[in-house]
Amino acid sequence: MKKAKGEHTSSDSVDRISELPKDILHRIMYFLTQEEAVRTSVLSKPWRYIWCTRPVLSFSDAAFKGNDDEFIRLIDASLERYYDQKLCVDEFHLCISKGYLNYQSYYILEKWIRTLVFLGMKKFRLSNCVEDGVIHYLPPVVFEARSLEDLHVEIRTSSDDDEKEYERIVFSKHLKKLHVKKVNTEDGVFHKAISSFPFVDIETMSLDSCKGLRNVKITNLRNLKNFSFVTKPSEGDCSIEIHPPSLETVKITHGNLRFDRGADFRNLNELYLFRVTSKLDHLSSCKFPSLKELTMYYCYELKEIKLFIDAPNIVHFRYLGDFIPSVSFATTSSREWCSMIHLCSNSGASSLWFRKLRELLESLSESKIVLGVIQNIVGCEKPVVVERLGFRFYSSSTFSSLLNGAFSICRPKNVGPFHLRIHINVIKCVENILMKRESGNQLDQFSELLFRDLEEVGLEIYDKNRKEWNPTSLSELPNYEEAEYNLIRFALKWR
Amino acid sequence: MAAETGTPTTLTLKSNDDELFSVAESAAILSVTIRNMVEDGCAGGVIPLDNVDGKTLASVITYMNGISAIPADEEKKKSYRDKFLSDKDFETLADMVLAANYLNMSCLMDAVSAKIAQVMEKKSVGWVRRKFGIENDYTPEEEAAVKEEHKWTFEGVETDDDN
């Protein structure tokens, strides 16, 4: 360890980092900005030229202190050096904001990309540094670099008058990953680009907030594994046609996912649907042998249908919505799975609401159920066992009737968690209700039924450090330090 | 650590200080180096890993087991990696990055490299030298010349350099 004798080194430091092989130092520098990588040249003589050959270049004009011309000259000079020394650039990251790369200078971007293709660029990431930055014009060449395996374009374009230019977009045939965000793409152009090429290799595609898409038809992408689509509701409906068998994860926000009845989702692992406009009853006719995660948030198309999901390997089912859906799963193997149901009740709960909730809980009763109720509900047949009952957004005046209502339909193993300080009144209220049986007061019919089933009530506190729940009691609560304990819950044992 | 060779899905790895570790094949093949050995049929007996010591290998195996127990969920994997590396000092990180490189485990390699880069981020040259014990072997004139050459990277950066 020959370099260990520096005067200013801290007590135990032996210079391990300078002894790491160059490839590893390049990998470490991969995670630094261009400026930071270049600055390492000042550390010591062995470090002087290490940054020069790292196979990634990353420039951001927001961090650049000089003017526009200097920024462009710097990139020019860097690319020239790589070109002259026949060095490889695997990745090129360019983060630009308004003004640095405008309509007049887009040819510079074209020139860079040609050089980068020559240098073997596999991954290209183009983005806006500032959230509201706009680039006036995005040359088609960005999409066409033929060496590319991974293209990430996250940039807001403002021009609508260059559609003609885009008509000839041809994606790289090696492309494995495509991420396009906020780009103004006319439907026809995108569709043409996708369908004009077999695209055999592409595995991951993400289309996020792209303006102007009405129809995404990607049924010809036979190796696509991960697909994600996000749009705003104001953009209007976009229909999405997919090739189900190859897909492993599908995430759709505000789109109309379309597939045939009985479609074959043999590899689908995760399905995430948020406010989709798809006809969801088609799901009932499909098989999902690999599905582990199913998430449905605010899917209004569930309203009038009875959904049956054939997913024997399901691990998590998540539902959030302001109505109670009718969802059941094929009998799963003995494995444990979990349903997380969160309901917002706007209209106040009626007996019909409870009946529907009971039906849903019953159809999911093979799973561990976590039930969350947002806003007020008030409310007997045989109650359903629920793993945890949680409440959000309640007022303390209606809380006790809410709790009574919930107890009339389900038998939670845990109630909570509640915040130790903020919810202290609520904690006392739960305690009051649950401990009433010991007070000797006259019980109403409901409480009698409740306490007939209730065997034991315990209070538990969460230890943040050990990450576990420990038994405690109401009188001990003031003694806990909030830094270490802030949540409590009730543990209920039912007969 | 006792070696277990009974079941076909368990591999035995040997560190360069002769410690033996058994690990599920499904977890061990996160290492492309090991996977290639398995595919070539060379993994029957004990797999010697000449560039990794026992302490580091134990740590790598903990990582292999931990990460392979998490299903395809990038976020969960990332948070596992962050947690796994959170209490490691630089000495250990340097051993890990060398081991990850040798074992050809890109996910561990990237996580450790990013962690080391994080330490260097937004720090002055002097601070990085002190932190990693890098001896400045430039003369003041040479150092000034290198700085001048890359002047644009130093604009707006605090200069707390004292060596």
XYZ file of C-alpha atoms in Angstrom:
658
model
C 0.000 0.000 0.000
C 2.530 2.502 -1.177
C 0.383 5.586 -1.098
C -0.595 5.329 2.512
C 1.726 7.975 3.851
C -0.145 11.163 2.912
C 0.110 13.719 5.661
C -3.531 14.699 5.731
C -5.074 11.273 5.602
C -7.465 10.372 8.351
C -6.377 7.873 10.965
C -7.017 4.489 9.369
C -7.171 5.320 5.687
C -5.063 3.277 3.379
C -5.514 4.334 -0.211
C -7.626 1.420 -1.437
C -9.574 3.399 -3.994
C -6.588 4.320 -6.188
C -5.680 0.646 -6.374
C -8.991 -0.437 -7.814
C -8.790 -1.516 -11.458
C -9.639 1.107 -14.053
C -12.845 -0.653 -15.124
C -14.190 -0.422 -11.603
C -13.174 3.224 -11.275
C -15.006 3.855 -14.539
C -18.060 2.176 -13.090
C -17.882 4.389 -10.008
C -17.501 7.447 -12.229
C -20.524 6.308 -14.195
C -22.592 7.546 -11.269
C -20.882 10.946 -11.176
C -21.764 13.934 -13.326
C -19.368 14.907 -16.075
C -18.011 17.768 -13.943
C -17.393 15.524 -10.967
C -15.733 12.866 -13.094
C -13.435 15.428 -14.685
C -12.563 16.905 -11.285
C -11.100 13.559 -10.169
C -8.130 14.355 -12.413
C -6.897 16.765 -9.727
C -6.850 14.127 -6.965
C -3.392 12.764 -7.792
C -1.256 11.770 -10.764
C -2.653 8.230 -11.077
C -6.130 9.779 -11.337
C -5.189 12.315 -13.964
C -6.470 10.518 -17.052
C -8.805 7.877 -15.661
C -11.977 9.889 -16.313
C -10.968 10.498 -19.949
C -11.802 7.003 -21.054
C -14.930 6.230 -19.064
C -17.498 4.786 -21.470
C -20.253 7.164 -20.481
C -20.679 10.839 -21.211
C -23.173 12.922 -19.349
C -23.796 16.622 -19.876
C -26.262 18.921 -18.241
C -26.564 22.529 -19.256
C -28.342 23.457 -16.055
C -25.224 22.678 -14.052
C -22.963 24.303 -16.645
C -21.567 27.629 -15.556
C -20.395 28.966 -18.926
C -22.528 30.153 -21.821
C -24.394 28.216 -24.536
C -21.567 28.250 -27.033
C -19.082 26.975 -24.497
C -21.431 24.165 -23.557
C -21.768 23.053 -27.156
C -18.021 23.406 -27.735
C -17.307 21.279 -24.679
C -19.493 18.420 -25.957
C -18.009 18.808 -29.428
C -14.485 18.598 -28.034
C -15.283 15.575 -25.852
C -16.820 13.666 -28.726
C -13.906 14.544 -30.959
C -11.463 13.185 -28.414
C -13.357 9.898 -28.128
C -13.533 9.723 -31.904
C -9.833 10.423 -32.396
C -8.744 7.947 -29.756
C -11.217 5.337 -31.027
C -12.784 5.076 -27.580
C -16.135 3.556 -26.945
C -19.162 5.470 -25.640
C -21.787 3.062 -24.338
C -24.023 5.724 -22.918
C -24.696 9.342 -23.646
C -26.829 11.445 -21.354
C -27.855 14.910 -22.347
C -29.956 17.098 -20.155
C -31.015 20.341 -21.771
C -33.249 23.250 -21.024
C -34.712 25.955 -23.168
C -32.255 28.051 -25.067
C -29.304 25.743 -25.259
C -30.573 23.569 -28.024
C -33.149 25.337 -30.103
C -34.478 24.988 -33.585
C -31.415 26.674 -35.020
C -28.968 24.336 -33.360
C -30.760 21.043 -33.709
C -28.367 20.063 -36.477
C -25.717 19.936 -33.754
C -27.689 17.196 -32.040
C -27.897 15.363 -35.356
C -24.138 15.628 -35.754
C -23.493 14.361 -32.229
C -25.778 11.405 -32.677
C -24.012 10.407 -35.912
C -20.681 10.484 -34.085
C -22.133 8.600 -31.131
C -23.516 5.871 -33.365
C -20.047 5.528 -34.792
C -18.676 5.242 -31.256
C -21.095 2.396 -30.566
C -23.592 4.191 -28.327
C -26.025 1.697 -26.855
C -27.946 3.871 -24.480
C -29.097 7.406 -25.070
C -30.911 9.487 -22.545
C -32.257 12.892 -23.483
C -34.138 14.900 -20.921
C -35.173 18.339 -19.737
C -33.245 19.574 -16.739
C -36.016 21.822 -15.605
C -39.515 20.560 -15.068
C -41.139 23.105 -17.363
C -38.361 23.245 -19.940
C -39.416 22.941 -23.535
C -37.417 22.009 -26.570
C -38.728 23.481 -29.777
C -37.794 20.738 -32.062
C -36.658 17.181 -31.653
C -34.887 15.894 -34.747
C -36.068 12.446 -35.855
C -32.485 11.251 -35.755
C -32.862 11.007 -31.970
C -35.072 7.991 -32.456
C -33.044 6.452 -35.214
C -29.535 5.882 -33.935
C -28.953 2.399 -35.259
C -26.643 1.150 -32.508
C -29.160 1.888 -29.778
C -30.431 -0.720 -27.361
C -31.914 1.636 -24.823
C -33.535 4.944 -25.677
C -34.900 7.247 -23.035
C -36.409 10.505 -24.267
C -38.002 12.593 -21.607
C -38.539 16.008 -23.047
C -41.398 18.345 -23.669
C -41.666 19.377 -27.290
C -43.624 22.400 -28.308
C -43.695 22.380 -32.070
C -46.565 20.913 -34.017
C -45.435 21.932 -37.466
C -42.752 19.365 -38.092
C -44.919 16.316 -38.370
C -43.706 15.679 -41.870
C -40.201 15.170 -40.542
C -41.369 12.480 -38.171
C -43.031 10.460 -40.863
C -39.785 8.780 -41.653
C -38.792 7.715 -38.138
C -37.245 4.269 -38.116
C -36.295 2.945 -34.712
C -33.061 1.073 -34.201
C -33.596 -2.601 -34.761
C -31.479 -3.435 -31.723
C -33.719 -1.470 -29.418
C -34.519 -3.347 -26.212
C -35.837 -0.502 -24.118
C -37.823 2.499 -25.177
C -38.962 5.167 -22.774
C -40.725 8.179 -24.246
C -42.087 10.862 -21.973
C -43.873 14.134 -22.714
C -43.006 13.983 -26.401
C -45.557 15.354 -28.813
C -46.185 12.407 -31.071
C -48.945 12.240 -33.559
C -50.630 8.905 -33.532
C -49.986 8.103 -37.166
C -46.273 8.753 -36.880
C -45.787 6.602 -33.832
C -47.934 3.841 -35.186
C -46.051 3.851 -38.453
C -42.681 3.760 -36.703
C -43.753 0.839 -34.564
C -45.385 -1.152 -37.309
C -42.834 -0.411 -40.028
C -40.335 -2.559 -38.231
C -40.586 -6.047 -36.771
C -38.907 -4.816 -33.578
C -38.060 -8.334 -32.611
C -35.920 -7.445 -29.634
C -37.800 -4.784 -27.772
C -38.531 -5.878 -24.206
C -39.473 -2.748 -22.329
C -41.618 0.098 -23.543
C -42.912 3.016 -21.596
C -45.081 5.774 -23.046
C -45.610 8.500 -20.522
C -47.700 11.620 -21.027
C -47.149 11.755 -24.773
C -49.497 14.174 -26.433
C -51.604 13.168 -29.364
C -51.750 9.398 -28.958
C -55.148 7.924 -29.732
C -54.293 4.389 -30.658
C -51.261 2.370 -29.603
C -51.219 -0.897 -31.450
C -48.299 -3.009 -30.357
C -49.614 -6.458 -31.131
C -46.572 -7.074 -33.332
C -44.067 -6.704 -30.476
C -43.750 -10.406 -29.752
C -40.969 -10.110 -27.163
C -42.326 -7.182 -25.208
C -42.187 -7.994 -21.495
C -42.792 -4.725 -19.717
C -45.276 -2.180 -20.918
C -46.299 0.961 -19.194
C -48.649 3.663 -20.424
C -49.568 6.888 -18.690
C -51.693 9.726 -19.944
C -53.821 12.487 -18.522
C -57.619 12.235 -18.654
C -57.697 15.575 -20.483
C -55.848 13.932 -23.361
C -58.904 11.909 -24.290
C -59.171 8.174 -24.538
C -56.335 6.187 -26.055
C -56.895 2.606 -27.038
C -54.022 0.196 -26.441
C -53.826 -3.116 -28.218
C -51.275 -5.575 -26.896
C -49.866 -9.021 -27.543
C -50.690 -10.745 -24.225
C -48.504 -13.907 -24.138
C -45.089 -12.271 -23.800
C -46.042 -9.608 -21.284
C -44.763 -9.813 -17.699
C -45.752 -6.432 -16.335
C -48.482 -4.157 -17.610
C -49.175 -0.782 -16.029
C -51.900 1.407 -17.478
C -53.010 4.803 -16.210
C -55.978 6.390 -17.985
C -56.008 4.253 -21.084
C -58.250 1.763 -22.738
C -56.359 -1.514 -22.645
C -57.843 -3.843 -25.223
C -57.419 -7.545 -25.592
C -59.554 -10.415 -26.771
C -61.846 -12.504 -24.658
C -59.904 -15.500 -23.344
C -56.565 -13.860 -24.119
C -53.488 -15.780 -23.036
C -51.616 -13.915 -20.289
C -49.372 -16.848 -19.473
C -46.379 -14.758 -18.346
C -48.123 -11.850 -16.724
C -46.705 -11.208 -13.287
C -48.086 -7.811 -12.466
C -51.139 -5.935 -13.687
C -51.692 -2.365 -12.565
C -54.813 -0.541 -13.718
C -55.590 3.024 -12.724
C -58.788 4.670 -13.971
C -58.728 2.574 -17.102
C -61.652 2.701 -19.482
C -61.260 -0.921 -20.607
C -64.118 -3.373 -20.631
C -62.887 -5.276 -17.642
C -65.330 -8.180 -17.827
C -62.963 -9.663 -20.427
C -60.600 -10.384 -17.548
C -63.009 -13.053 -16.298
C -62.466 -15.135 -19.414
C -58.655 -15.046 -19.251
C -56.201 -17.237 -17.412
C -53.429 -15.670 -15.355
C -51.260 -18.589 -14.265
C -48.306 -16.368 -13.269
C -50.094 -13.329 -11.906
C -48.819 -12.291 -8.484
C -49.767 -8.639 -8.182
C -53.120 -7.250 -9.251
C -53.900 -3.609 -8.587
C -57.129 -1.869 -9.510
C -57.518 1.759 -8.523
C -60.631 3.720 -9.418
C -61.676 1.401 -12.218
C -65.251 2.491 -12.859
C -65.790 -0.179 -15.472
C -66.003 -2.649 -12.583
C -69.244 -1.103 -11.436
C -71.862 -3.250 -13.071
C -69.925 -6.464 -13.522
C -69.039 -9.522 -11.525
C -65.346 -10.098 -11.998
C -63.773 -13.497 -11.646
C -59.993 -13.745 -11.800
C -58.340 -17.042 -12.573
C -54.989 -16.379 -10.914
C -54.005 -19.355 -8.749
C -50.671 -17.769 -7.801
C -51.918 -14.396 -6.716
C -49.958 -12.834 -3.834
C -51.447 -9.342 -3.544
C -54.764 -7.974 -4.690
C -55.159 -4.240 -4.191
C -58.370 -2.328 -4.683
C -59.106 1.330 -4.141
C -62.345 2.951 -5.194
C -65.496 4.735 -4.124
C -67.802 1.816 -4.806
C -67.709 -1.802 -3.778
C -66.831 -4.083 -6.652
C -67.754 -7.702 -7.087
C -64.465 -9.563 -7.400
C -63.624 -13.166 -6.720
C -60.604 -15.336 -7.384
C -60.244 -18.927 -8.494
C -59.550 -21.131 -5.508
C -55.865 -20.793 -4.967
C -53.473 -23.363 -3.694
C -52.906 -23.423 0.048
C -50.408 -20.571 -0.246
C -51.047 -17.392 1.673
C -52.223 -14.339 -0.211
C -53.454 -10.935 0.756
C -56.228 -8.581 -0.339
C -55.974 -4.920 0.437
C -59.299 -3.194 0.037
C -59.603 0.549 0.493
C -63.010 2.097 0.132
C -64.072 5.686 -0.025
C -67.695 6.109 0.867
C -69.105 9.407 -0.322
C -72.781 8.849 0.136
C -72.695 7.507 3.650
C -73.119 3.842 4.261
C -76.431 2.172 3.839
C -77.381 -1.357 4.695
C -76.984 -2.129 1.008
C -73.425 -0.822 1.184
C -72.690 -3.152 4.051
C -74.305 -6.064 2.325
C -72.129 -5.494 -0.733
C -69.043 -5.092 1.426
C -69.854 -8.289 3.194
C -70.189 -10.082 -0.143
C -66.818 -8.766 -1.259
C -65.111 -9.722 1.986
C -66.661 -13.146 1.847
C -65.498 -13.736 -1.712
C -61.978 -12.783 -0.632
C -62.099 -14.639 2.660
C -59.452 -17.144 1.591
C -56.941 -14.326 1.661
C -55.649 -12.254 4.503
C -57.822 -9.177 4.222
C -56.715 -5.681 5.046
C -59.702 -3.390 4.999
C -59.334 0.361 5.014
C -62.303 2.652 5.105
C -61.855 6.234 4.077
C -64.532 8.659 5.350
C -67.593 7.791 7.315
C -69.546 4.614 7.401
C -72.183 3.644 10.006
C -74.066 0.176 10.319
C -75.952 -9.060 10.961
C -75.061 -11.876 9.483
C -71.975 -13.916 10.215
C -69.086 -11.438 10.289
C -66.027 -12.001 8.111
C -62.531 -12.387 9.519
C -60.319 -9.449 8.575
C -56.606 -9.236 9.250
C -56.486 -5.554 9.976
C -59.079 -2.805 10.208
C -57.756 0.705 9.658
C -59.456 4.078 9.510
C -58.541 7.292 7.797
C -60.148 10.721 7.709
C -62.706 10.306 10.457
C -63.990 12.798 12.942
C -63.965 11.759 16.558
C -67.699 12.486 16.957
C -68.719 9.779 14.495
C -65.882 7.423 15.218
C -67.616 5.205 17.721
C -70.596 4.553 15.445
C -68.181 3.919 12.586
C -66.350 1.366 14.672
C -69.562 -0.292 15.782
C -70.664 -0.473 12.157
C -67.456 -2.109 11.116
C -67.647 -4.615 13.978
C -71.115 -5.602 12.876
C -69.799 -7.027 9.622
C -66.256 -8.115 10.261
C -63.996 -9.597 12.902
C -60.654 -7.784 12.631
C -57.595 -9.327 14.245
C -56.071 -5.891 14.558
C -57.576 -2.425 14.750
C -55.287 0.434 13.865
C -52.587 1.540 13.706
C -53.256 4.815 15.453
C -50.788 7.551 16.138
C -49.811 7.522 19.783
C -50.230 11.272 20.350
C -52.454 12.560 17.568
C -55.097 9.889 17.973
C -55.096 9.627 21.718
C -58.835 10.424 21.902
C -59.618 7.781 19.349
C -57.485 5.279 21.217
C -59.486 6.012 24.369
C -62.720 5.686 22.433
C -61.784 2.245 21.080
C -60.667 1.268 24.524
C -64.037 2.416 25.937
C -66.060 0.426 23.468
C -64.001 -2.690 23.803
C -63.727 -2.538 27.571
C -67.408 -1.785 28.093
C -68.132 -5.396 28.794
C -66.108 -5.172 31.981
C -67.879 -2.078 33.230
C -71.027 -3.968 34.171
C -73.238 -1.394 32.407
C -76.212 -2.642 30.585
C -75.256 -3.719 27.104
C -77.302 -3.149 23.993
C -78.106 -6.040 21.729
C -75.270 -5.291 19.381
C -72.637 -5.071 22.082
C -73.859 -8.293 23.554
C -73.332 -10.028 20.239
C -69.950 -8.425 19.859
C -68.684 -9.358 23.282
C -70.011 -12.860 23.042
C -67.490 -13.388 20.255
C -64.681 -11.294 21.624
C -62.342 -13.285 23.784
C -59.508 -10.914 24.512
C -58.469 -7.338 23.807
C -54.865 -6.227 23.955
C -53.065 -3.014 23.241
C -49.801 -3.212 21.271
C -47.145 -0.609 20.580
C -44.774 -0.546 17.635
C -41.056 -0.514 18.376
C -39.469 1.404 15.477
C -35.994 0.040 16.122
C -36.870 -3.599 16.419
C -39.721 -3.315 13.922
C -42.093 -5.343 16.020
C -45.316 -4.972 17.963
C -45.146 -5.394 21.730
C -47.972 -5.645 24.263
C -48.635 -2.601 26.405
C -51.490 -0.929 28.283
C -53.292 2.399 28.257
C -51.697 3.585 31.483
C -48.200 2.971 30.113
C -48.696 5.087 26.992
C -47.481 8.431 28.394
C -44.128 6.838 29.201
C -43.121 6.076 25.603
C -40.655 8.291 23.751
C -42.105 9.335 20.434
C -38.777 8.966 18.678
C -38.890 5.230 19.284
C -42.601 4.527 19.457
C -45.353 6.328 17.625
C -47.953 3.761 16.595
C -50.312 1.634 18.584
C -52.966 -0.886 17.656
C -55.514 -3.154 19.303
C -55.072 -6.878 19.018
C -58.372 -8.726 19.185
C -58.842 -12.392 19.821
C -62.194 -13.760 18.699
C -63.921 -16.929 19.768
C -20.001 -23.305 7.691
C -20.438 -26.869 6.763
C -20.530 -27.815 3.127
C -23.637 -29.586 2.028
C -23.422 -31.561 -1.156
C -26.460 -33.780 -0.793
C -29.077 -31.895 -2.778
C -28.373 -31.091 -6.412
C -29.584 -27.512 -6.069
C -26.974 -26.526 -3.499
C -23.510 -25.367 -4.499
C -20.404 -25.264 -2.353
C -18.195 -22.218 -2.733
C -14.648 -21.982 -1.398
C -13.039 -18.675 -0.516
C -9.309 -18.022 -1.036
C -8.760 -18.562 2.700
C -10.330 -22.022 2.438
C -13.678 -21.311 4.025
C -16.558 -23.359 2.622
C -20.028 -21.966 2.044
C -23.133 -23.688 0.791
C -25.600 -21.665 -1.191
C -28.693 -22.441 -3.244
C -27.834 -22.681 -6.919
C -30.736 -20.421 -7.780
C -29.180 -17.648 -5.683
C -25.554 -18.335 -6.663
C -26.197 -18.003 -10.394
C -26.727 -14.281 -9.887
C -22.998 -14.427 -10.454
C -22.424 -14.905 -14.170
C -19.039 -16.411 -13.355
C -20.698 -19.116 -11.231
C -23.554 -19.533 -13.694
C -21.092 -20.242 -16.492
C -19.369 -22.867 -14.334
C -22.736 -24.490 -13.581
C -23.713 -24.483 -17.241
C -20.379 -25.977 -18.230
C -20.863 -28.705 -15.661
C -17.873 -27.639 -13.567
C -19.891 -27.054 -10.433
C -20.107 -30.636 -9.280
C -17.664 -30.452 -6.406
C -16.381 -27.382 -4.646
C -16.207 -24.136 -6.618
C -12.983 -22.325 -5.723
C -13.208 -18.526 -5.813
C -9.555 -17.513 -5.712
C -10.070 -13.769 -5.582
C -12.557 -13.563 -2.732
C -11.819 -13.940 0.981
C -14.175 -15.634 3.416
C -15.427 -12.481 5.082
C -16.363 -10.879 1.758
C -17.827 -14.080 0.360
C -20.070 -14.475 3.400
C -21.349 -10.975 2.777
C -21.883 -11.599 -0.938
C -23.822 -14.787 -0.158
C -26.031 -12.900 2.284
C -26.756 -10.513 -0.572
C -27.397 -13.362 -3.056
C -29.884 -14.997 -0.727
C -31.571 -11.750 0.187
C -32.030 -10.396 -3.302
C -33.097 -13.679 -4.881
C -35.860 -14.046 -2.289
C -37.470 -10.872 -3.642
C -39.740 -11.404 -6.631
C -39.550 -9.246 -9.738
C -40.068 -5.910 -8.069
C -37.310 -3.422 -8.863
C -38.280 -1.019 -6.096
C -38.157 -3.670 -3.398
C -34.846 -4.931 -4.724
C -33.454 -1.438 -4.685
C -34.520 -0.834 -1.116
C -32.994 -4.179 -0.120
C -29.700 -3.159 -1.756
C -29.739 0.230 -0.041
C -30.336 -1.389 3.298
C -27.749 -4.076 2.691
C -25.039 -1.510 1.931
C -26.097 1.097 4.466
C -23.806 -0.060 7.280
C -20.750 -0.994 5.178
C -17.541 1.025 5.527
C -15.372 1.863 2.544
C -12.925 -0.935 3.259
C -15.756 -3.456 2.972
C -17.213 -1.706 -0.080
C -13.854 -1.924 -1.861
C -13.704 -5.676 -1.127
C -17.289 -6.078 -2.305
C -16.822 -4.196 -5.554
C -13.754 -6.310 -6.377
C -15.673 -9.480 -5.556
C -18.704 -8.363 -7.587
C -16.431 -7.602 -10.511
C -14.730 -11.000 -10.283
C -18.016 -12.836 -9.840
C -19.578 -10.773 -12.619
C -22.634 -9.659 -10.645
C -23.720 -6.489 -12.339
C -26.479 -5.563 -9.907
C -24.166 -5.691 -6.874
C -21.361 -4.038 -8.818
C -23.619 -1.127 -9.737
C -25.054 -0.775 -6.262
C -21.616 -0.650 -4.624
C -20.167 1.652 -7.303
C -23.093 4.024 -6.877
C -22.601 3.955 -3.139
C -18.913 4.874 -3.484
C -19.778 7.580 -6.032
C -22.304 8.942 -3.567
C -19.486 9.525 -1.073
C -17.528 11.537 -3.663
C -20.498 13.512 -4.938
C -20.517 17.264 -4.419
C -17.310 17.126 -2.408
C -14.167 19.164 -2.881
C -10.980 17.556 -4.141
C -9.346 17.997 -0.727
C -12.220 16.298 1.046
C -12.137 13.300 -1.296
C -8.356 12.981 -0.834
C -8.701 12.952 2.947
C -11.684 10.614 2.943
C -10.024 7.960 0.808
C -6.422 8.574 1.901
C -5.297 9.599 -1.580
C -1.843 11.163 -1.508
C -1.542 14.322 -3.578
C 1.642 13.759 -5.572
C 1.252 16.855 -7.753
C 3.506 19.847 -7.185
C 1.445 22.995 -6.554
C 2.333 24.170 -10.095
C 1.200 20.887 -11.657
C -2.033 20.902 -9.699
C -2.771 24.458 -10.738
C -2.152 23.489 -14.363
C -4.593 20.535 -14.217
C -7.191 22.745 -12.570
C -6.726 25.390 -15.218
C -7.171 22.771 -17.930
C -10.598 21.862 -16.555
C -11.513 25.251 -15.265
C -15.192 24.846 -16.149
C -15.618 22.052 -13.650
C -14.417 24.179 -10.766
C -16.584 27.208 -11.280
C -18.886 27.706 -8.372
C -17.280 24.881 -6.395
C -16.121 25.642 -2.893
C -12.383 25.415 -2.552
C -11.664 24.194 0.924
C -8.514 22.493 -0.304
C -5.747 22.647 2.167
C -3.301 20.248 0.579
